[in-house]
């Protein structure tokens, strides 16, 4: 390592602490003052409750998630024998997600903190199984793959998009080499909610015996229900023999509290690749990235799954799609175009000055995400966004566009 990285003398002044001897006063006064202080911080945050967060892929969790989360606050799934009840909840949640994704009985699952950890864990397994280091990803892949490349010393081989903003399947075969550890497909892309041609990808990976990971962090809780609602969407899950792993997040469209994702792995034996001995806790082997982790979000996601069931989730997706359709019409009425016809509840609204419009909207208290390289802003019609909120938003959006010379 270069010497300058180890130069501990530079920037070595001590951090000044904020806390002194704590809050003055006792008992209720101390508590009330503290809550007031916390509230003053919270007031600076945007909230999902008024519907003004329009670009996020997260949501206000279902109320039942909050109740369940709080009652499991002290549990630690890193030491499961201390919490066998919570462990059972986790197993049941994994079973639910396995059913959702048509996983075979050989499959296993790991609850993770979200899509980033799910993708990291999948690529960790692929690297250990194959001993190889190249990951073929579509250009639309989430930036968590950049982290993977840096963290695990892997190389990303990017495949360009078609004009529908999905992976160009015709380019895959030429990129597969003896160094390929995995190929990744996205089922619900971060920027536009598009779905890659996973059936074709799965066939290629099956024939060539290549590890195939599907990033369904966003789409995993949507696509199965779009299918039931007769939308024309491709297969993306374990029904396809070539699919090896799928990451899916309950803290996105699963209506659950952060942090909650899952990685489902076709063959439970592959999981041994990332297991280590854990001599001083109650289980002999420990797999995955985290050690200590809360059962709170697990209980939250399980509660939502039990409360809503498949029918409830279907209804949530149906409502989101109706609101998406409504928003599409309203945007058209004010003369704005979309980058592509939406596949799911994500709209990319074409703008020549997306940053400026987003800044204006933010001044009016509304948040959207900008996708500069697509020259658009992203609006995600999450469950808390209603038609009434769209009616509130559209005139402000129009005004913001006019003020920056966009309309
Ligand atoms: N894979 C896909 C397809 C994703 O869209 C995301 C996140 C991830 C993986 C990573 O998931 P975690 O962030 O849970 O680790 N996509 C959103 C995005 O980058 C995450 C997000 C959510 C961003 C809420 C902002 C926000 O307010 O847009």
GROMACS .gro file of C-alpha atoms and ligand atoms in nm:
model
  435
    1UNK     CA    1   0.000   0.000   0.000
    2UNK     CA    2   0.123   0.350  -0.078
    3UNK     CA    3   0.266   0.537   0.217
    4UNK     CA    4   0.024   0.831   0.185
    5UNK     CA    5  -0.272   0.604   0.263
    6UNK     CA    6  -0.112   0.520   0.592
    7UNK     CA    7  -0.013   0.870   0.692
    8UNK     CA    8  -0.199   0.897   1.020
    9UNK     CA    9  -0.061   1.238   1.105
   10UNK     CA   10  -0.255   1.417   0.833
   11UNK     CA   11  -0.604   1.535   0.937
   12UNK     CA   12  -0.562   1.393   1.282
   13UNK     CA   13  -0.747   1.656   1.490
   14UNK     CA   14  -1.005   1.509   1.729
   15UNK     CA   15  -1.380   1.520   1.649
   16UNK     CA   16  -1.561   1.757   1.880
   17UNK     CA   17  -1.849   1.583   2.048
   18UNK     CA   18  -2.201   1.726   2.057
   19UNK     CA   19  -2.326   1.559   2.366
   20UNK     CA   20  -2.158   1.685   2.683
   21UNK     CA   21  -2.340   1.545   2.981
   22UNK     CA   22  -2.671   1.496   2.797
   23UNK     CA   23  -2.999   1.682   2.829
   24UNK     CA   24  -3.069   1.885   3.141
   25UNK     CA   25  -3.362   1.796   3.366
   26UNK     CA   26  -3.504   1.463   3.480
   27UNK     CA   27  -3.770   1.204   3.396
   28UNK     CA   28  -4.058   1.340   3.191
   29UNK     CA   29  -3.892   1.673   3.127
   30UNK     CA   30  -3.587   1.506   2.983
   31UNK     CA   31  -3.804   1.275   2.775
   32UNK     CA   32  -4.027   1.555   2.648
   33UNK     CA   33  -3.733   1.776   2.560
   34UNK     CA   34  -3.571   1.491   2.375
   35UNK     CA   35  -3.887   1.407   2.181
   36UNK     CA   36  -3.922   1.774   2.092
   37UNK     CA   37  -3.564   1.776   1.968
   38UNK     CA   38  -3.619   1.462   1.762
   39UNK     CA   39  -3.936   1.609   1.620
   40UNK     CA   40  -3.756   1.923   1.513
   41UNK     CA   41  -3.519   1.706   1.309
   42UNK     CA   42  -3.807   1.502   1.167
   43UNK     CA   43  -3.986   1.816   1.052
   44UNK     CA   44  -3.698   1.882   0.815
   45UNK     CA   45  -3.761   1.549   0.639
   46UNK     CA   46  -3.998   1.491   0.351
   47UNK     CA   47  -4.272   1.245   0.439
   48UNK     CA   48  -4.447   0.976   0.238
   49UNK     CA   49  -4.772   1.061   0.415
   50UNK     CA   50  -4.860   1.373   0.211
   51UNK     CA   51  -4.768   1.204  -0.118
   52UNK     CA   52  -4.506   1.464  -0.208
   53UNK     CA   53  -4.226   1.207  -0.246
   54UNK     CA   54  -4.286   1.104  -0.605
   55UNK     CA   55  -3.950   0.969  -0.720
   56UNK     CA   56  -3.871   0.716  -0.450
   57UNK     CA   57  -3.902   0.341  -0.485
   58UNK     CA   58  -3.981   0.313  -0.116
   59UNK     CA   59  -4.314   0.374   0.050
   60UNK     CA   60  -4.483   0.447   0.374
   61UNK     CA   61  -4.493   0.095   0.520
   62UNK     CA   62  -4.829  -0.067   0.577
   63UNK     CA   63  -4.947   0.015   0.934
   64UNK     CA   64  -4.931  -0.353   1.030
   65UNK     CA   65  -4.558  -0.354   0.943
   66UNK     CA   66  -4.495  -0.078   1.195
   67UNK     CA   67  -4.676  -0.263   1.475
   68UNK     CA   68  -4.493  -0.588   1.407
   69UNK     CA   69  -4.156  -0.415   1.367
   70UNK     CA   70  -4.176  -0.242   1.703
   71UNK     CA   71  -4.270  -0.558   1.892
   72UNK     CA   72  -3.961  -0.742   1.758
   73UNK     CA   73  -3.718  -0.456   1.811
   74UNK     CA   74  -3.486  -0.643   2.047
   75UNK     CA   75  -3.457  -0.964   1.847
   76UNK     CA   76  -3.136  -1.067   1.674
   77UNK     CA   77  -3.149  -1.309   1.382
   78UNK     CA   78  -2.771  -1.325   1.387
   79UNK     CA   79  -2.804  -1.560   1.685
   80UNK     CA   80  -3.119  -1.751   1.586
   81UNK     CA   81  -3.127  -2.004   1.871
   82UNK     CA   82  -3.193  -1.721   2.113
   83UNK     CA   83  -3.495  -1.623   1.906
   84UNK     CA   84  -3.649  -1.943   1.764
   85UNK     CA   85  -3.988  -1.777   1.725
   86UNK     CA   86  -3.846  -1.492   1.522
   87UNK     CA   87  -3.641  -1.741   1.323
   88UNK     CA   88  -3.966  -1.924   1.240
   89UNK     CA   89  -4.117  -1.597   1.117
   90UNK     CA   90  -3.814  -1.553   0.894
   91UNK     CA   91  -3.851  -1.906   0.754
   92UNK     CA   92  -4.219  -1.843   0.687
   93UNK     CA   93  -4.142  -1.515   0.511
   94UNK     CA   94  -3.881  -1.688   0.294
   95UNK     CA   95  -4.140  -1.957   0.214
   96UNK     CA   96  -4.387  -1.687   0.109
   97UNK     CA   97  -4.131  -1.524  -0.120
   98UNK     CA   98  -4.028  -1.862  -0.261
   99UNK     CA   99  -4.391  -1.930  -0.351
  100UNK     CA  100  -4.424  -1.586  -0.507
  101UNK     CA  101  -4.122  -1.659  -0.727
  102UNK     CA  102  -4.214  -2.024  -0.805
  103UNK     CA  103  -3.891  -2.146  -0.647
  104UNK     CA  104  -3.824  -2.522  -0.649
  105UNK     CA  105  -3.816  -2.717  -0.323
  106UNK     CA  106  -3.435  -2.727  -0.344
  107UNK     CA  107  -3.423  -2.349  -0.312
  108UNK     CA  108  -3.323  -2.155  -0.008
  109UNK     CA  109  -3.341  -1.790   0.084
  110UNK     CA  110  -3.152  -1.530   0.275
  111UNK     CA  111  -3.314  -1.220   0.419
  112UNK     CA  112  -3.097  -0.920   0.340
  113UNK     CA  113  -3.109  -0.546   0.394
  114UNK     CA  114  -3.219  -0.470   0.038
  115UNK     CA  115  -3.130  -0.493  -0.329
  116UNK     CA  116  -2.768  -0.393  -0.281
  117UNK     CA  117  -2.697  -0.669  -0.031
  118UNK     CA  118  -2.904  -0.916  -0.235
  119UNK     CA  119  -2.699  -0.842  -0.547
  120UNK     CA  120  -2.370  -0.854  -0.355
  121UNK     CA  121  -2.462  -1.188  -0.201
  122UNK     CA  122  -2.564  -1.333  -0.539
  123UNK     CA  123  -2.238  -1.227  -0.702
  124UNK     CA  124  -2.044  -1.359  -0.403
  125UNK     CA  125  -2.204  -1.700  -0.458
  126UNK     CA  126  -2.139  -1.684  -0.835
  127UNK     CA  127  -1.774  -1.594  -0.780
  128UNK     CA  128  -1.723  -1.876  -0.529
  129UNK     CA  129  -1.908  -2.134  -0.741
  130UNK     CA  130  -1.728  -2.054  -1.064
  131UNK     CA  131  -1.394  -1.911  -0.947
  132UNK     CA  132  -1.444  -1.644  -1.215
  133UNK     CA  133  -1.463  -1.269  -1.204
  134UNK     CA  134  -1.659  -1.120  -1.494
  135UNK     CA  135  -2.019  -1.012  -1.461
  136UNK     CA  136  -2.222  -0.937  -1.771
  137UNK     CA  137  -2.478  -0.667  -1.689
  138UNK     CA  138  -2.720  -0.459  -1.892
  139UNK     CA  139  -2.638  -0.087  -1.912
  140UNK     CA  140  -2.947  -0.026  -1.699
  141UNK     CA  141  -2.812  -0.222  -1.399
  142UNK     CA  142  -2.833  -0.054  -1.060
  143UNK     CA  143  -2.517   0.110  -0.927
  144UNK     CA  144  -2.490  -0.164  -0.665
  145UNK     CA  145  -2.301  -0.359  -0.936
  146UNK     CA  146  -2.033  -0.090  -0.939
  147UNK     CA  147  -1.996  -0.149  -0.566
  148UNK     CA  148  -1.973  -0.523  -0.628
  149UNK     CA  149  -1.694  -0.474  -0.882
  150UNK     CA  150  -1.501  -0.257  -0.640
  151UNK     CA  151  -1.568  -0.466  -0.329
  152UNK     CA  152  -1.506  -0.808  -0.480
  153UNK     CA  153  -1.248  -0.719  -0.742
  154UNK     CA  154  -1.481  -0.823  -1.023
  155UNK     CA  155  -1.511  -0.682  -1.373
  156UNK     CA  156  -1.834  -0.553  -1.525
  157UNK     CA  157  -1.905  -0.618  -1.891
  158UNK     CA  158  -2.192  -0.390  -1.993
  159UNK     CA  159  -2.443  -0.474  -2.266
  160UNK     CA  160  -2.613  -0.184  -2.447
  161UNK     CA  161  -2.985  -0.123  -2.439
  162UNK     CA  162  -3.236  -0.171  -2.716
  163UNK     CA  163  -3.458   0.124  -2.800
  164UNK     CA  164  -3.713  -0.021  -2.556
  165UNK     CA  165  -3.451   0.027  -2.282
  166UNK     CA  166  -3.408  -0.343  -2.219
  167UNK     CA  167  -3.101  -0.561  -2.248
  168UNK     CA  168  -3.004  -0.638  -2.607
  169UNK     CA  169  -3.020  -1.017  -2.597
  170UNK     CA  170  -2.845  -1.048  -2.935
  171UNK     CA  171  -2.525  -0.918  -2.772
  172UNK     CA  172  -2.509  -1.167  -2.486
  173UNK     CA  173  -2.349  -1.470  -2.650
  174UNK     CA  174  -2.055  -1.273  -2.787
  175UNK     CA  175  -1.978  -1.141  -2.438
  176UNK     CA  176  -1.978  -1.477  -2.263
  177UNK     CA  177  -1.620  -1.600  -2.222
  178UNK     CA  178  -1.430  -1.850  -2.009
  179UNK     CA  179  -1.403  -1.571  -1.748
  180UNK     CA  180  -1.777  -1.518  -1.706
  181UNK     CA  181  -1.893  -1.565  -1.348
  182UNK     CA  182  -2.252  -1.450  -1.401
  183UNK     CA  183  -2.499  -1.282  -1.631
  184UNK     CA  184  -2.751  -1.040  -1.482
  185UNK     CA  185  -3.099  -0.949  -1.602
  186UNK     CA  186  -3.317  -0.676  -1.453
  187UNK     CA  187  -3.684  -0.734  -1.382
  188UNK     CA  188  -3.804  -0.382  -1.307
  189UNK     CA  189  -3.520  -0.142  -1.384
  190UNK     CA  190  -3.433   0.142  -1.152
  191UNK     CA  191  -3.472   0.415  -1.409
  192UNK     CA  192  -3.779   0.316  -1.611
  193UNK     CA  193  -3.918  -0.005  -1.462
  194UNK     CA  194  -3.840  -0.207  -1.775
  195UNK     CA  195  -3.807  -0.586  -1.778
  196UNK     CA  196  -3.518  -0.752  -1.963
  197UNK     CA  197  -3.591  -1.055  -2.185
  198UNK     CA  198  -3.530  -1.295  -1.897
  199UNK     CA  199  -3.673  -1.609  -2.073
  200UNK     CA  200  -3.416  -1.575  -2.355
  201UNK     CA  201  -3.142  -1.490  -2.107
  202UNK     CA  202  -3.232  -1.791  -1.897
  203UNK     CA  203  -3.219  -2.021  -2.204
  204UNK     CA  204  -2.874  -1.897  -2.301
  205UNK     CA  205  -2.743  -1.934  -1.946
  206UNK     CA  206  -2.895  -2.281  -1.914
  207UNK     CA  207  -2.740  -2.399  -2.241
  208UNK     CA  208  -2.401  -2.247  -2.166
  209UNK     CA  209  -2.409  -2.344  -1.797
  210UNK     CA  210  -2.369  -1.985  -1.679
  211UNK     CA  211  -2.491  -1.847  -1.346
  212UNK     CA  212  -2.793  -1.621  -1.413
  213UNK     CA  213  -2.897  -1.363  -1.155
  214UNK     CA  214  -3.222  -1.169  -1.184
  215UNK     CA  215  -3.238  -0.835  -1.007
  216UNK     CA  216  -3.607  -0.808  -0.922
  217UNK     CA  217  -3.547  -0.574  -0.629
  218UNK     CA  218  -3.822  -0.347  -0.757
  219UNK     CA  219  -4.024  -0.573  -0.987
  220UNK     CA  220  -4.038  -0.884  -0.771
  221UNK     CA  221  -4.350  -0.777  -0.586
  222UNK     CA  222  -4.513  -0.640  -0.903
  223UNK     CA  223  -4.458  -0.868  -1.203
  224UNK     CA  224  -4.633  -1.178  -1.059
  225UNK     CA  225  -4.945  -0.967  -1.005
  226UNK     CA  226  -4.921  -0.786  -1.340
  227UNK     CA  227  -4.938  -1.133  -1.492
  228UNK     CA  228  -5.253  -1.214  -1.297
  229UNK     CA  229  -5.399  -0.881  -1.405
  230UNK     CA  230  -5.337  -0.985  -1.768
  231UNK     CA  231  -5.058  -0.739  -1.844
  232UNK     CA  232  -4.823  -0.861  -2.113
  233UNK     CA  233  -4.501  -0.916  -1.917
  234UNK     CA  234  -4.237  -1.185  -1.963
  235UNK     CA  235  -4.162  -1.467  -1.721
  236UNK     CA  236  -3.879  -1.367  -1.490
  237UNK     CA  237  -3.866  -1.616  -1.205
  238UNK     CA  238  -3.769  -1.976  -1.118
  239UNK     CA  239  -4.023  -2.112  -1.365
  240UNK     CA  240  -3.732  -2.051  -1.601
  241UNK     CA  241  -3.478  -2.329  -1.554
  242UNK     CA  242  -3.175  -2.111  -1.624
  243UNK     CA  243  -3.245  -1.861  -1.344
  244UNK     CA  244  -3.001  -1.918  -1.055
  245UNK     CA  245  -3.080  -1.642  -0.805
  246UNK     CA  246  -3.334  -1.362  -0.767
  247UNK     CA  247  -3.313  -1.055  -0.546
  248UNK     CA  248  -3.643  -0.903  -0.441
  249UNK     CA  249  -3.719  -0.622  -0.196
  250UNK     CA  250  -4.015  -0.606   0.038
  251UNK     CA  251  -3.918  -0.249   0.132
  252UNK     CA  252  -3.999  -0.137  -0.222
  253UNK     CA  253  -4.329  -0.271  -0.361
  254UNK     CA  254  -4.377  -0.520  -0.076
  255UNK     CA  255  -4.527  -0.240   0.138
  256UNK     CA  256  -4.282  -0.321   0.421
  257UNK     CA  257  -4.044  -0.125   0.637
  258UNK     CA  258  -3.677  -0.068   0.556
  259UNK     CA  259  -3.450  -0.270   0.560
  260UNK     CA  260  -3.600  -0.579   0.400
  261UNK     CA  261  -3.493  -0.765   0.091
  262UNK     CA  262  -3.441  -1.130   0.009
  263UNK     CA  263  -3.211  -1.333  -0.209
  264UNK     CA  264  -3.364  -1.660  -0.327
  265UNK     CA  265  -3.113  -1.921  -0.439
  266UNK     CA  266  -3.217  -2.206  -0.666
  267UNK     CA  267  -3.000  -2.470  -0.498
  268UNK     CA  268  -2.962  -2.455  -0.121
  269UNK     CA  269  -2.623  -2.624  -0.151
  270UNK     CA  270  -2.481  -2.316  -0.326
  271UNK     CA  271  -2.533  -2.131  -0.002
  272UNK     CA  272  -2.257  -2.339   0.159
  273UNK     CA  273  -2.016  -2.148  -0.064
  274UNK     CA  274  -2.064  -1.840   0.149
  275UNK     CA  275  -2.091  -2.010   0.490
  276UNK     CA  276  -1.824  -1.983   0.754
  277UNK     CA  277  -1.780  -2.157   1.089
  278UNK     CA  278  -1.934  -1.956   1.371
  279UNK     CA  279  -1.783  -2.113   1.683
  280UNK     CA  280  -1.907  -1.880   1.955
  281UNK     CA  281  -2.276  -1.847   1.874
  282UNK     CA  282  -2.564  -2.090   1.889
  283UNK     CA  283  -2.540  -2.210   1.527
  284UNK     CA  284  -2.233  -2.382   1.386
  285UNK     CA  285  -2.238  -2.214   1.047
  286UNK     CA  286  -2.313  -1.856   0.948
  287UNK     CA  287  -2.382  -1.742   0.594
  288UNK     CA  288  -2.432  -1.407   0.428
  289UNK     CA  289  -2.280  -1.067   0.490
  290UNK     CA  290  -2.431  -0.950   0.816
  291UNK     CA  291  -2.384  -1.086   1.167
  292UNK     CA  292  -2.617  -0.919   1.413
  293UNK     CA  293  -2.941  -0.815   1.244
  294UNK     CA  294  -3.283  -0.716   1.367
  295UNK     CA  295  -3.590  -0.938   1.346
  296UNK     CA  296  -3.802  -0.619   1.343
  297UNK     CA  297  -3.816  -0.566   0.966
  298UNK     CA  298  -3.861  -0.941   0.914
  299UNK     CA  299  -4.164  -0.944   1.144
  300UNK     CA  300  -4.287  -0.632   0.962
  301UNK     CA  301  -4.266  -0.789   0.616
  302UNK     CA  302  -4.415  -1.116   0.738
  303UNK     CA  303  -4.708  -0.929   0.896
  304UNK     CA  304  -4.780  -0.746   0.570
  305UNK     CA  305  -4.762  -1.071   0.371
  306UNK     CA  306  -5.003  -1.243   0.612
  307UNK     CA  307  -5.233  -0.943   0.634
  308UNK     CA  308  -5.258  -0.876   0.260
  309UNK     CA  309  -5.190  -1.220   0.115
  310UNK     CA  310  -5.148  -1.267  -0.260
  311UNK     CA  311  -5.493  -1.115  -0.323
  312UNK     CA  312  -5.408  -0.804  -0.125
  313UNK     CA  313  -5.081  -0.753  -0.311
  314UNK     CA  314  -5.264  -0.798  -0.640
  315UNK     CA  315  -5.503  -0.520  -0.538
  316UNK     CA  316  -5.209  -0.293  -0.443
  317UNK     CA  317  -5.051  -0.347  -0.786
  318UNK     CA  318  -5.384  -0.293  -0.960
  319UNK     CA  319  -5.430   0.040  -0.779
  320UNK     CA  320  -5.074   0.150  -0.859
  321UNK     CA  321  -5.125   0.068  -1.226
  322UNK     CA  322  -5.456   0.258  -1.236
  323UNK     CA  323  -5.285   0.561  -1.085
  324UNK     CA  324  -5.000   0.522  -1.336
  325UNK     CA  325  -5.248   0.525  -1.623
  326UNK     CA  326  -5.418   0.831  -1.476
  327UNK     CA  327  -5.086   1.016  -1.434
  328UNK     CA  328  -4.991   0.927  -1.791
  329UNK     CA  329  -5.313   1.085  -1.920
  330UNK     CA  330  -5.270   1.398  -1.709
  331UNK     CA  331  -4.910   1.443  -1.826
  332UNK     CA  332  -5.023   1.408  -2.183
  333UNK     CA  333  -5.289   1.676  -2.124
  334UNK     CA  334  -5.020   1.927  -2.020
  335UNK     CA  335  -4.812   1.838  -2.326
  336UNK     CA  336  -4.540   1.622  -2.170
  337UNK     CA  337  -4.411   1.300  -2.326
  338UNK     CA  338  -4.277   0.983  -2.171
  339UNK     CA  339  -3.942   0.824  -2.255
  340UNK     CA  340  -4.123   0.495  -2.315
  341UNK     CA  341  -4.466   0.347  -2.256
  342UNK     CA  342  -4.449   0.226  -1.894
  343UNK     CA  343  -4.418  -0.145  -1.817
  344UNK     CA  344  -4.500  -0.095  -1.452
  345UNK     CA  345  -4.567   0.193  -1.215
  346UNK     CA  346  -4.262   0.398  -1.317
  347UNK     CA  347  -4.286   0.695  -1.551
  348UNK     CA  348  -3.989   0.862  -1.718
  349UNK     CA  349  -4.109   1.210  -1.815
  350UNK     CA  350  -3.901   1.356  -2.099
  351UNK     CA  351  -3.765   1.702  -2.025
  352UNK     CA  352  -3.489   1.910  -2.174
  353UNK     CA  353  -3.393   2.050  -1.834
  354UNK     CA  354  -3.472   1.774  -1.582
  355UNK     CA  355  -3.242   1.913  -1.310
  356UNK     CA  356  -3.397   2.259  -1.327
  357UNK     CA  357  -3.752   2.127  -1.317
  358UNK     CA  358  -3.669   1.896  -1.025
  359UNK     CA  359  -3.513   2.186  -0.835
  360UNK     CA  360  -3.823   2.400  -0.890
  361UNK     CA  361  -4.048   2.117  -0.777
  362UNK     CA  362  -3.837   2.076  -0.470
  363UNK     CA  363  -3.886   2.447  -0.389
  364UNK     CA  364  -4.260   2.377  -0.401
  365UNK     CA  365  -4.214   2.081  -0.165
  366UNK     CA  366  -4.233   1.793  -0.417
  367UNK     CA  367  -3.956   1.542  -0.484
  368UNK     CA  368  -3.884   1.361  -0.809
  369UNK     CA  369  -3.562   1.188  -0.921
  370UNK     CA  370  -3.369   1.306  -1.223
  371UNK     CA  371  -3.227   1.067  -1.479
  372UNK     CA  372  -2.993   1.301  -1.664
  373UNK     CA  373  -2.858   1.063  -1.923
  374UNK     CA  374  -3.216   0.984  -2.031
  375UNK     CA  375  -3.307   1.353  -2.002
  376UNK     CA  376  -3.608   1.276  -1.787
  377UNK     CA  377  -3.743   1.278  -1.437
  378UNK     CA  378  -3.868   0.960  -1.274
  379UNK     CA  379  -4.207   0.941  -1.109
  380UNK     CA  380  -4.285   0.620  -0.923
  381UNK     CA  381  -4.651   0.554  -0.850
  382UNK     CA  382  -4.609   0.382  -0.517
  383UNK     CA  383  -4.910   0.267  -0.310
  384UNK     CA  384  -4.937   0.595  -0.119
  385UNK     CA  385  -4.978   0.796  -0.443
  386UNK     CA  386  -5.344   0.842  -0.528
  387UNK     CA  387  -5.525   1.008  -0.817
  388UNK     CA  388  -5.602   1.297  -0.582
  389UNK     CA  389  -5.229   1.349  -0.527
  390UNK     CA  390  -5.172   1.346  -0.903
  391UNK     CA  391  -5.442   1.613  -0.936
  392UNK     CA  392  -5.254   1.822  -0.681
  393UNK     CA  393  -4.920   1.760  -0.845
  394UNK     CA  394  -4.996   1.826  -1.212
  395UNK     CA  395  -5.067   2.203  -1.185
  396UNK     CA  396  -4.749   2.247  -0.977
  397UNK     CA  397  -4.550   2.041  -1.223
  398UNK     CA  398  -4.687   2.248  -1.512
  399UNK     CA  399  -4.606   2.572  -1.331
  400UNK     CA  400  -4.253   2.450  -1.251
  401UNK     CA  401  -4.195   2.357  -1.614
  402UNK     CA  402  -4.320   2.697  -1.729
  403UNK     CA  403  -4.102   2.881  -1.482
  404UNK     CA  404  -3.784   2.720  -1.612
  405UNK     CA  405  -3.888   2.755  -1.977
  406UNK     CA  406  -3.960   2.386  -2.026
  407UNK     CA  407  -4.320   2.435  -2.143
  408LIG     N1  408  -3.171  -0.317  -0.781
  408LIG     C1  409  -3.262  -0.234  -0.836
  408LIG     C2  410  -3.327  -0.273  -0.966
  408LIG     C3  411  -3.296  -0.116  -0.772
  408LIG     O1  412  -3.385  -0.033  -0.828
  408LIG     C4  413  -3.233  -0.083  -0.649
  408LIG     C5  414  -3.264   0.044  -0.576
  408LIG     C6  415  -3.140  -0.174  -0.595
  408LIG     C7  416  -3.111  -0.289  -0.664
  408LIG     C8  417  -3.072  -0.148  -0.465
  408LIG     O2  418  -3.163  -0.157  -0.362
  408LIG     P1  419  -3.135  -0.097  -0.217
  408LIG     O3  420  -3.126   0.051  -0.234
  408LIG     O4  421  -3.251  -0.143  -0.138
  408LIG     O5  422  -3.009  -0.157  -0.169
  408LIG     N2  423  -3.338   0.138  -0.646
  408LIG     C9  424  -3.374   0.267  -0.593
  408LIG    C10  425  -3.295   0.374  -0.667
  408LIG     O6  426  -3.171   0.372  -0.668
  408LIG    C11  427  -3.349   0.283  -0.446
  408LIG    C12  428  -3.409   0.406  -0.394
  408LIG    C13  429  -3.520   0.399  -0.315
  408LIG    C14  430  -3.356   0.532  -0.419
  408LIG    C15  431  -3.573   0.512  -0.259
  408LIG    C16  432  -3.411   0.648  -0.367
  408LIG    C17  433  -3.520   0.637  -0.288
  408LIG     O7  434  -3.575   0.748  -0.231
  408LIG     O8  435  -3.360   0.461  -0.722
   0.00000   0.00000   0.00000
